[in-house]
Short mmCIF file of C-alpha atoms in Angstrom, two decimals:
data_model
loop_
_atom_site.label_atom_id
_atom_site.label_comp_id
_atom_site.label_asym_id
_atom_site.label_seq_id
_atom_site.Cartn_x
_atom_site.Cartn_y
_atom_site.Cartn_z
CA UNK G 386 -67.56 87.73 -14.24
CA UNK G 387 -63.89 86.37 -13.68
CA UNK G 388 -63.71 82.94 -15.91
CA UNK G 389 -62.38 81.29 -12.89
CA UNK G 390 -66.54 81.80 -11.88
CA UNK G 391 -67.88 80.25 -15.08
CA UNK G 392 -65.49 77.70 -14.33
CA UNK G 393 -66.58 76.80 -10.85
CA UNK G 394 -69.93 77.11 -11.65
CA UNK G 395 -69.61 74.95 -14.79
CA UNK G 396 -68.42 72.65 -12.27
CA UNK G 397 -70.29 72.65 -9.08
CA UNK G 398 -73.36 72.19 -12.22
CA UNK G 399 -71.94 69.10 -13.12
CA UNK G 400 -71.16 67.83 -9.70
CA UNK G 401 -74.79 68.58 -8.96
CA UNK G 402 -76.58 66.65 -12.33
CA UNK G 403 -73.81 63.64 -11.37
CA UNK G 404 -75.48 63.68 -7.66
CA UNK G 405 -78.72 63.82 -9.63
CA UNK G 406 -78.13 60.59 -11.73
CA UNK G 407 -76.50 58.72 -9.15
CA UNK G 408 -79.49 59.62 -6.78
CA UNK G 409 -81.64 58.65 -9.67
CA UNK G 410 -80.02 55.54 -10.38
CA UNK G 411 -79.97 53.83 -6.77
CA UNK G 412 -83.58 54.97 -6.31
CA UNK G 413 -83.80 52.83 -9.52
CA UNK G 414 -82.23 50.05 -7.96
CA UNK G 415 -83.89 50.37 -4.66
CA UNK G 416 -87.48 50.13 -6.31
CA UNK G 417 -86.12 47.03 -8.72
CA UNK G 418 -85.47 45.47 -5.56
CA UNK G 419 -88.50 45.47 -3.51
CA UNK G 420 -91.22 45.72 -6.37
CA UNK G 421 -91.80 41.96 -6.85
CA UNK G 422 -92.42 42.06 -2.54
CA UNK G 423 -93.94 44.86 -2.66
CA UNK G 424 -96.58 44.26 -4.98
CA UNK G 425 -97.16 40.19 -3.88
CA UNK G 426 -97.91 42.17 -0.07
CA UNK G 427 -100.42 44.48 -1.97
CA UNK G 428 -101.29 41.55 -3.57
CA UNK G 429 -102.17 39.06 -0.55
CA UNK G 430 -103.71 42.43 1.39
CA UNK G 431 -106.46 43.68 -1.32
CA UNK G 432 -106.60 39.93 -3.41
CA UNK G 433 -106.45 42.00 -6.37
CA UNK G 434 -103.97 41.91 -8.93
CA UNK G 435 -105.04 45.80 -10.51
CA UNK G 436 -105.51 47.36 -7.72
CA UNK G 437 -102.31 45.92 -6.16
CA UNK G 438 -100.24 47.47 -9.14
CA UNK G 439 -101.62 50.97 -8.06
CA UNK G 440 -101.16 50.82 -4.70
CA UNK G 441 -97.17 49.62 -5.17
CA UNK G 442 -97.24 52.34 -8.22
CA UNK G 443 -98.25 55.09 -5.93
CA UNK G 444 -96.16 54.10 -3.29
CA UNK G 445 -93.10 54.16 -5.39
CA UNK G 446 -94.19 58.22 -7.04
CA UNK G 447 -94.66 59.04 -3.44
CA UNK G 448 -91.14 57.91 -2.31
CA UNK G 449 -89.12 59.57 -4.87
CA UNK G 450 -91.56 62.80 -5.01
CA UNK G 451 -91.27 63.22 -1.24
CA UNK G 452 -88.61 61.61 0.18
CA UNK G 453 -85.52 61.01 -2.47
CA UNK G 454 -83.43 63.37 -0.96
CA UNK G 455 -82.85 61.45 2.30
CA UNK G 456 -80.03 59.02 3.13
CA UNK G 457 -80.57 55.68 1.23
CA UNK G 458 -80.69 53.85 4.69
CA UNK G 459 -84.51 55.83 5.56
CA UNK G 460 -85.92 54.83 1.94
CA UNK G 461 -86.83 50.67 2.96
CA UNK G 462 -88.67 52.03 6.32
CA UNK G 463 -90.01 55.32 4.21
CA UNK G 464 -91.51 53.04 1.48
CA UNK G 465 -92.97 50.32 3.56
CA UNK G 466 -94.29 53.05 5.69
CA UNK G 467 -96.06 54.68 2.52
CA UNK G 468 -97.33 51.21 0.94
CA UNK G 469 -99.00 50.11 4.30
CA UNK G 470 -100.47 53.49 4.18
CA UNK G 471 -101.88 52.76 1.16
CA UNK G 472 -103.21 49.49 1.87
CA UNK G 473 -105.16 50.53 4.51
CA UNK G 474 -106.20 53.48 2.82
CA UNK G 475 -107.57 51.27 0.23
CA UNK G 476 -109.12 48.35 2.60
CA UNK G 477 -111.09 51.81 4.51
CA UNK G 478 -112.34 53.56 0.95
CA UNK G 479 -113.60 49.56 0.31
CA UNK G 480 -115.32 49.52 3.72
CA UNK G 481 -117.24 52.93 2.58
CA UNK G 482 -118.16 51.37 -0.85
CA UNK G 483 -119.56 48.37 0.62
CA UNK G 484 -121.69 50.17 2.58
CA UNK G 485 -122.73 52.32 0.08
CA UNK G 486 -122.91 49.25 -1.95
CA UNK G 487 -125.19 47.54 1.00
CA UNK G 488 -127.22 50.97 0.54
CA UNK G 489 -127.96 51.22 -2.74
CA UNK G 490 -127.59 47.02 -3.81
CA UNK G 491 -124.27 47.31 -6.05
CA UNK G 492 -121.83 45.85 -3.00
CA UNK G 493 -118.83 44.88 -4.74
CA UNK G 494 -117.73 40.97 -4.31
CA UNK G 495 -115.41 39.91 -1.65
CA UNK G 496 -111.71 39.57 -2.69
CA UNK G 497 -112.79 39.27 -6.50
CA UNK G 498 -110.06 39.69 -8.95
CA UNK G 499 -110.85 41.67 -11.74
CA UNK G 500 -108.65 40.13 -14.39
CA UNK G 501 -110.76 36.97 -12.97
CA UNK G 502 -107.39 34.89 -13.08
CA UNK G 503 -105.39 33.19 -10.48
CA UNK G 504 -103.14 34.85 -8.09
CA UNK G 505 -99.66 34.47 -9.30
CA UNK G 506 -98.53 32.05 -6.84
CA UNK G 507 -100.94 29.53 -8.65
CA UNK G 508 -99.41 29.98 -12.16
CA UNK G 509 -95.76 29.05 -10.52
CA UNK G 510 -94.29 26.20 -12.08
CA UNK G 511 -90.90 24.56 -11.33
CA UNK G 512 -89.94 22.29 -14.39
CA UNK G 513 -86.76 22.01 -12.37
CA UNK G 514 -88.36 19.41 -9.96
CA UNK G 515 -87.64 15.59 -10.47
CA UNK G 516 -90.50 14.30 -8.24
CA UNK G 517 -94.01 15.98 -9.97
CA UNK G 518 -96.70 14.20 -7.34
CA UNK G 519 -94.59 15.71 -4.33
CA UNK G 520 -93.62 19.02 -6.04
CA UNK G 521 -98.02 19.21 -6.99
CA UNK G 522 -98.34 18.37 -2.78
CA UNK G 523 -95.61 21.20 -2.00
CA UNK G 524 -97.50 23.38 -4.62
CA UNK G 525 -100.77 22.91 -3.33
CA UNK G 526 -99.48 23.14 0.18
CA UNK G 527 -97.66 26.54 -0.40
CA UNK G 528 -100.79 27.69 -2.01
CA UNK G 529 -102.49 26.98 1.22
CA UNK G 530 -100.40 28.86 3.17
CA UNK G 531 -100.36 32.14 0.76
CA UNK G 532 -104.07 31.83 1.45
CA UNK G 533 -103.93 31.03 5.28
CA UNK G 534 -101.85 34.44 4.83
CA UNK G 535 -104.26 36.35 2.60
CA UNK G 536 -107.36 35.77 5.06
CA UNK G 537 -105.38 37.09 8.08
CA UNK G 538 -106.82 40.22 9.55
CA UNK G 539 -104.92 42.90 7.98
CA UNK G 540 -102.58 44.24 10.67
CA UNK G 541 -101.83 40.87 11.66
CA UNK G 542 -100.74 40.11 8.09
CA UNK G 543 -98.88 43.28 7.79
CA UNK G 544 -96.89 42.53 10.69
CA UNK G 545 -96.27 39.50 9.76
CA UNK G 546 -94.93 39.92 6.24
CA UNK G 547 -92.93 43.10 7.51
CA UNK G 548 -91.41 41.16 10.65
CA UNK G 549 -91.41 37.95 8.90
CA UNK G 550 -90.73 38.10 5.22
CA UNK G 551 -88.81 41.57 4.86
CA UNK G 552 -87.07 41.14 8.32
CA UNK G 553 -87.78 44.43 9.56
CA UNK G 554 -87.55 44.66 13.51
CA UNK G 555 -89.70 45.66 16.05
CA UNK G 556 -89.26 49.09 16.14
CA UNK G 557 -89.34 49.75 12.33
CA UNK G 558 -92.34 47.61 11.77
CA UNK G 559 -93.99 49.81 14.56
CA UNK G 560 -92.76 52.91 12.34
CA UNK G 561 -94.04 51.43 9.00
CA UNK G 562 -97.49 50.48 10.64
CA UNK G 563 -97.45 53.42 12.78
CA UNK G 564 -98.46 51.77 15.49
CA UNK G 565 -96.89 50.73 18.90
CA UNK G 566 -94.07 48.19 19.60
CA UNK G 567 -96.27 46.27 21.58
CA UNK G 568 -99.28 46.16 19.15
CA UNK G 569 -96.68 44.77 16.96
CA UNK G 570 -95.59 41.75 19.25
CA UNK G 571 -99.42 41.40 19.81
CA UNK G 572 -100.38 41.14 16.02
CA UNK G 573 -97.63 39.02 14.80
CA UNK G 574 -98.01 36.52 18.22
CA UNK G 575 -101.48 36.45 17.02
CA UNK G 576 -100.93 35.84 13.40
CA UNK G 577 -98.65 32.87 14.20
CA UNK G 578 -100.94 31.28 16.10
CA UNK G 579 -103.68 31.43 13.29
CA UNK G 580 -100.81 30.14 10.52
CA UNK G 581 -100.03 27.56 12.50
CA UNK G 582 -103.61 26.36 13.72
CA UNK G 583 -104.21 26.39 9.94
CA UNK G 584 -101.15 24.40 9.50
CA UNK G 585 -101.95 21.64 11.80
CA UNK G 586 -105.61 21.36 10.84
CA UNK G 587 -105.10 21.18 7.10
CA UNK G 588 -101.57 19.17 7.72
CA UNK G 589 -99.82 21.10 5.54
CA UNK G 590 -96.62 20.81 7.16
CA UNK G 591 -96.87 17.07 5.94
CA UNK G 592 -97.27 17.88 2.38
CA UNK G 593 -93.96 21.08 2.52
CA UNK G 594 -91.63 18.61 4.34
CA UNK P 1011 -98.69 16.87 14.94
CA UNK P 1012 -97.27 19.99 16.70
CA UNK P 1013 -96.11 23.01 14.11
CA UNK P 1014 -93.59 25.41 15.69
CA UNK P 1015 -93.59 29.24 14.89
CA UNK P 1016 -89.96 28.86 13.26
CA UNK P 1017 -91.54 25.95 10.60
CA UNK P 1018 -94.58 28.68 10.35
CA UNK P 1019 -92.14 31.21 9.60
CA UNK P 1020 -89.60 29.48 7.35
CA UNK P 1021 -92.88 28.28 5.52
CA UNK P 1022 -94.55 30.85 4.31
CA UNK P 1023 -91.28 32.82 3.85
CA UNK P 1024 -90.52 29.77 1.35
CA UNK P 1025 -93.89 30.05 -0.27
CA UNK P 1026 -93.74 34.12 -0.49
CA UNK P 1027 -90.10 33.95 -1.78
CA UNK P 1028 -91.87 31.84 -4.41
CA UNK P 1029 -94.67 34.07 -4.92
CA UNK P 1030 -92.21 37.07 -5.67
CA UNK P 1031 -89.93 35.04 -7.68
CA UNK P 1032 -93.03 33.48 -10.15
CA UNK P 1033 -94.77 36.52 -11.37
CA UNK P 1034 -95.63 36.50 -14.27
CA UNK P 1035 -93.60 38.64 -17.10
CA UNK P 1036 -96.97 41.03 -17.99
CA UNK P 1037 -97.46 41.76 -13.97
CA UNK P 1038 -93.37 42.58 -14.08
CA UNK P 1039 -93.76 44.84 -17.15
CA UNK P 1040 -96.54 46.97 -15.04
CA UNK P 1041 -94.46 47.13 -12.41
CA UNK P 1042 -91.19 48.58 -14.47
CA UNK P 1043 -93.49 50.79 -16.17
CA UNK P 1044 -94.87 52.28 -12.96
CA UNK P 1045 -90.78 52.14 -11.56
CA UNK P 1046 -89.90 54.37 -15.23
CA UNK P 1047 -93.03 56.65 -14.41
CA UNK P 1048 -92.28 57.07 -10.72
CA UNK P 1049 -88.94 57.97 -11.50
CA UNK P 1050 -89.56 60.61 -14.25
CA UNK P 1051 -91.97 62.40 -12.33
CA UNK P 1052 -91.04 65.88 -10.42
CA UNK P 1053 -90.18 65.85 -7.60
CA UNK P 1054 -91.73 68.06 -4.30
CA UNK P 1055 -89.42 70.78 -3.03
CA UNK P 1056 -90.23 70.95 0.89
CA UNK P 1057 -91.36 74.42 1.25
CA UNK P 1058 -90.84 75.34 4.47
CA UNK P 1059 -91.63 78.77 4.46
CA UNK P 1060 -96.15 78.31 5.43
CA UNK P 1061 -94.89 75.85 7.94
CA UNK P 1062 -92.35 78.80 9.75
CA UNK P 1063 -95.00 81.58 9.27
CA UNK P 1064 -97.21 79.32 10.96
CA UNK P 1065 -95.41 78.13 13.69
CA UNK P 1066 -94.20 81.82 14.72
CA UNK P 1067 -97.89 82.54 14.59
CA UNK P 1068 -98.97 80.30 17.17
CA UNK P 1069 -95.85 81.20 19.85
CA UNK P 1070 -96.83 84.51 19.06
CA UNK P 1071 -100.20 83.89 19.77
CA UNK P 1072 -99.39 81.66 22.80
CA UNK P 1073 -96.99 84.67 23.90
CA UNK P 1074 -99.88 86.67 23.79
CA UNK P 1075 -102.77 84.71 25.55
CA UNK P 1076 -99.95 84.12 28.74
CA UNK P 1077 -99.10 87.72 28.96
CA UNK P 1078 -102.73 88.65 29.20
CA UNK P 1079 -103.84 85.89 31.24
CA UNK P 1080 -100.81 86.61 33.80
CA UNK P 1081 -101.58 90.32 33.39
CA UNK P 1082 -105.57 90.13 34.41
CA UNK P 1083 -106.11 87.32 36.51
CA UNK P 1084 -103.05 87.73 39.39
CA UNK P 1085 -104.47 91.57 39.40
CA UNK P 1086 -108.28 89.99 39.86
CA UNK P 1087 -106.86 87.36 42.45
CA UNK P 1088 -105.35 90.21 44.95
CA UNK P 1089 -108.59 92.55 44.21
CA UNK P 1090 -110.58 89.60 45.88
CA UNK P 1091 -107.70 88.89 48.35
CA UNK P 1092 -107.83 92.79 49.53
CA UNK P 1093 -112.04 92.88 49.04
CA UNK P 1094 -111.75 89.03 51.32
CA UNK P 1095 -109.53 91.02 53.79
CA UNK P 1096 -111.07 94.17 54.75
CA UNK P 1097 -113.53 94.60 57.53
CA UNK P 1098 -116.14 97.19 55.30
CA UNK P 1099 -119.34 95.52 54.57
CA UNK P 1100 -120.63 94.65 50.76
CA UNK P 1101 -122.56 97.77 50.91
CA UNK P 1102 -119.71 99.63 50.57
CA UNK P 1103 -118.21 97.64 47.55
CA UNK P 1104 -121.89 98.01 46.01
CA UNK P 1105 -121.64 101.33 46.23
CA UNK P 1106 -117.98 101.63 45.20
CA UNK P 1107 -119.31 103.70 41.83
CA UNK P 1108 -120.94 106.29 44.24
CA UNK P 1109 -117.93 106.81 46.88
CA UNK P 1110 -115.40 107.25 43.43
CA UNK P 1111 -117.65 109.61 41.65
CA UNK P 1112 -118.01 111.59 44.70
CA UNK P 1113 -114.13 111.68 45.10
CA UNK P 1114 -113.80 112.94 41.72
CA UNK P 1115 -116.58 115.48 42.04
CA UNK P 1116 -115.00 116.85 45.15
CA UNK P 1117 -111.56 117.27 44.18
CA UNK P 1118 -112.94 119.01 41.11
CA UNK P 1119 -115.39 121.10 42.97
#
């Protein structure tokens, strides 16, 4: 072969491992960026810290097994589409072991957390704040509302953190839920409506100002 | 007290902003670890070879089941038309066997 041919080759092989760490490398940053979210909406949907790690850990392997060769623009829908997958994957294979559970007497508790600590949002502190009584109301009142959130029927709440929190629109949330647009107006009108009943009973808008 | 859906919003997107930004560093460690491990594992070539095969298979079969349905049942459809149409009584269609068998036996006799 003509060394011109080594030469390409030699080339278009290092043109092809630099496409390989660059593509390795944003998918790097991509994931470092929506972990933390990721894992506090597995978190809020199964109320378990361990199992929410698994779910946002299988969610990420699926996303760069399957789908790292598409544009960078797909990979935000792609992965929310997978980890809503897998949270309702995981609230269904629940459903059958509580009703084996029921069956045989081993029914596993509601929402218990394994490591049988609080959720994270509970060990927040913010030294930074110069008025502690208020800051322990706001605390307490955002608690409240993480757990308004958590007790939301599940579509509702995945909706709502995918409309509200990650900003996704209509159409993608109804491609990351696979569901219709209009199921989507449906569940996150109806999730509003339960936040802010919860709200107004509790007055917790008081307490977060 | 009246709470609109923009305080609900901005609310809880405070609080889950929060949420994100507090966990703790052992939870963040797990979550690196399974980023490192995500990252490092091969990754699935679409093969989409099975998928072709199989798709040819079914127009083929498709083709096939059309072709034989247009074949038989038109050809059925204008037997009934001509049987519908004729003046001869069922008798003679019940005996349609008979009146071909003696055709054949008396050209070859």
């Amino acid at each position: 072969m003509a060394p011109g041919g080594w030469g390409r080759r030699a080339t278009r092989a290092r043109t092809e491992g630099g496409a390989v760490l660059d593509n390795r490398l944003a998918l790097d940053r991509f994931l470092a960026a929506v972990e933390r979210r990721a894992y506090t909406m597995a978190r809020l949907a199964t109320g378990d810290g361990e199992e929410a790690l698994d779910i946002v850990q299988d969610a990420m392997l699926r996303l760069v097994q399957r789908y790292a060769d598409r544009p960078q623009a797909e990979w935000a829908p792609l992965f929310h589409r997978i980890l809503q997958h897998r949270i309702r994957d995981w609230h269904r294979r629940r459903r059958v072991r509580r009703l084996w559970g029921g069956w045989f007497g081993r029914a596993p508790a509601d929402g218990a957390d394994e490591d049988g600590g609080a959720p994270p949002w509970e060990r927040v502190a913010d030294p930074a704040s110069p008025e502690p009584l208020r800051e322990l109301a706001r605390r307490e009142a955002g608690e409240q509302i993480l757990s308004a959130l958590e007790r939301l029927p599940l579509r509702q709440q995945q909706v709502f953190l995918l409309r509200v929190w990650e900003g996704l629109d209509v159409a993608a949330t109804a491609a990351a839920m696979g569901c219709s647009q209009g199921s989507v107006k449906t569940h996150l009108s109806r999730a509003l409506a339960r936040l802010r009943q919860r709200l107004e009973r509790e007055g917790i808008h008081e307490n977060l100002g | 007290m009246k709470t609109s859906d923009e305080t609900v919003r901005r609310q809880a997107v405070e609080q889950l902003d929060r949420a994100a930004a507090g966990l703790d560093a052992a939870t963040l460690r797990r979550l690196r670890q399974a980023r490192t491990r995500a990252l490092e594992a091969p990754r699935q070539q679409r093969h989409w070879g099975p998928a072709l095969a199989l798709a040819m298979s079914l127009v083929l079969a498709l083709g096939l089941w059309l072709h034989g349905r247009q074949a038989v049942l038109p050809e059925t459809g204008l037997q009934d038309l001509e049987v519908l149409g004729a003046g001869e009584g069922l008798d003679f269609y019940e005996d349609l066997d008979f009146y071909q068998w003696l055709v054949v036996s008396h050209e070859t006799g």
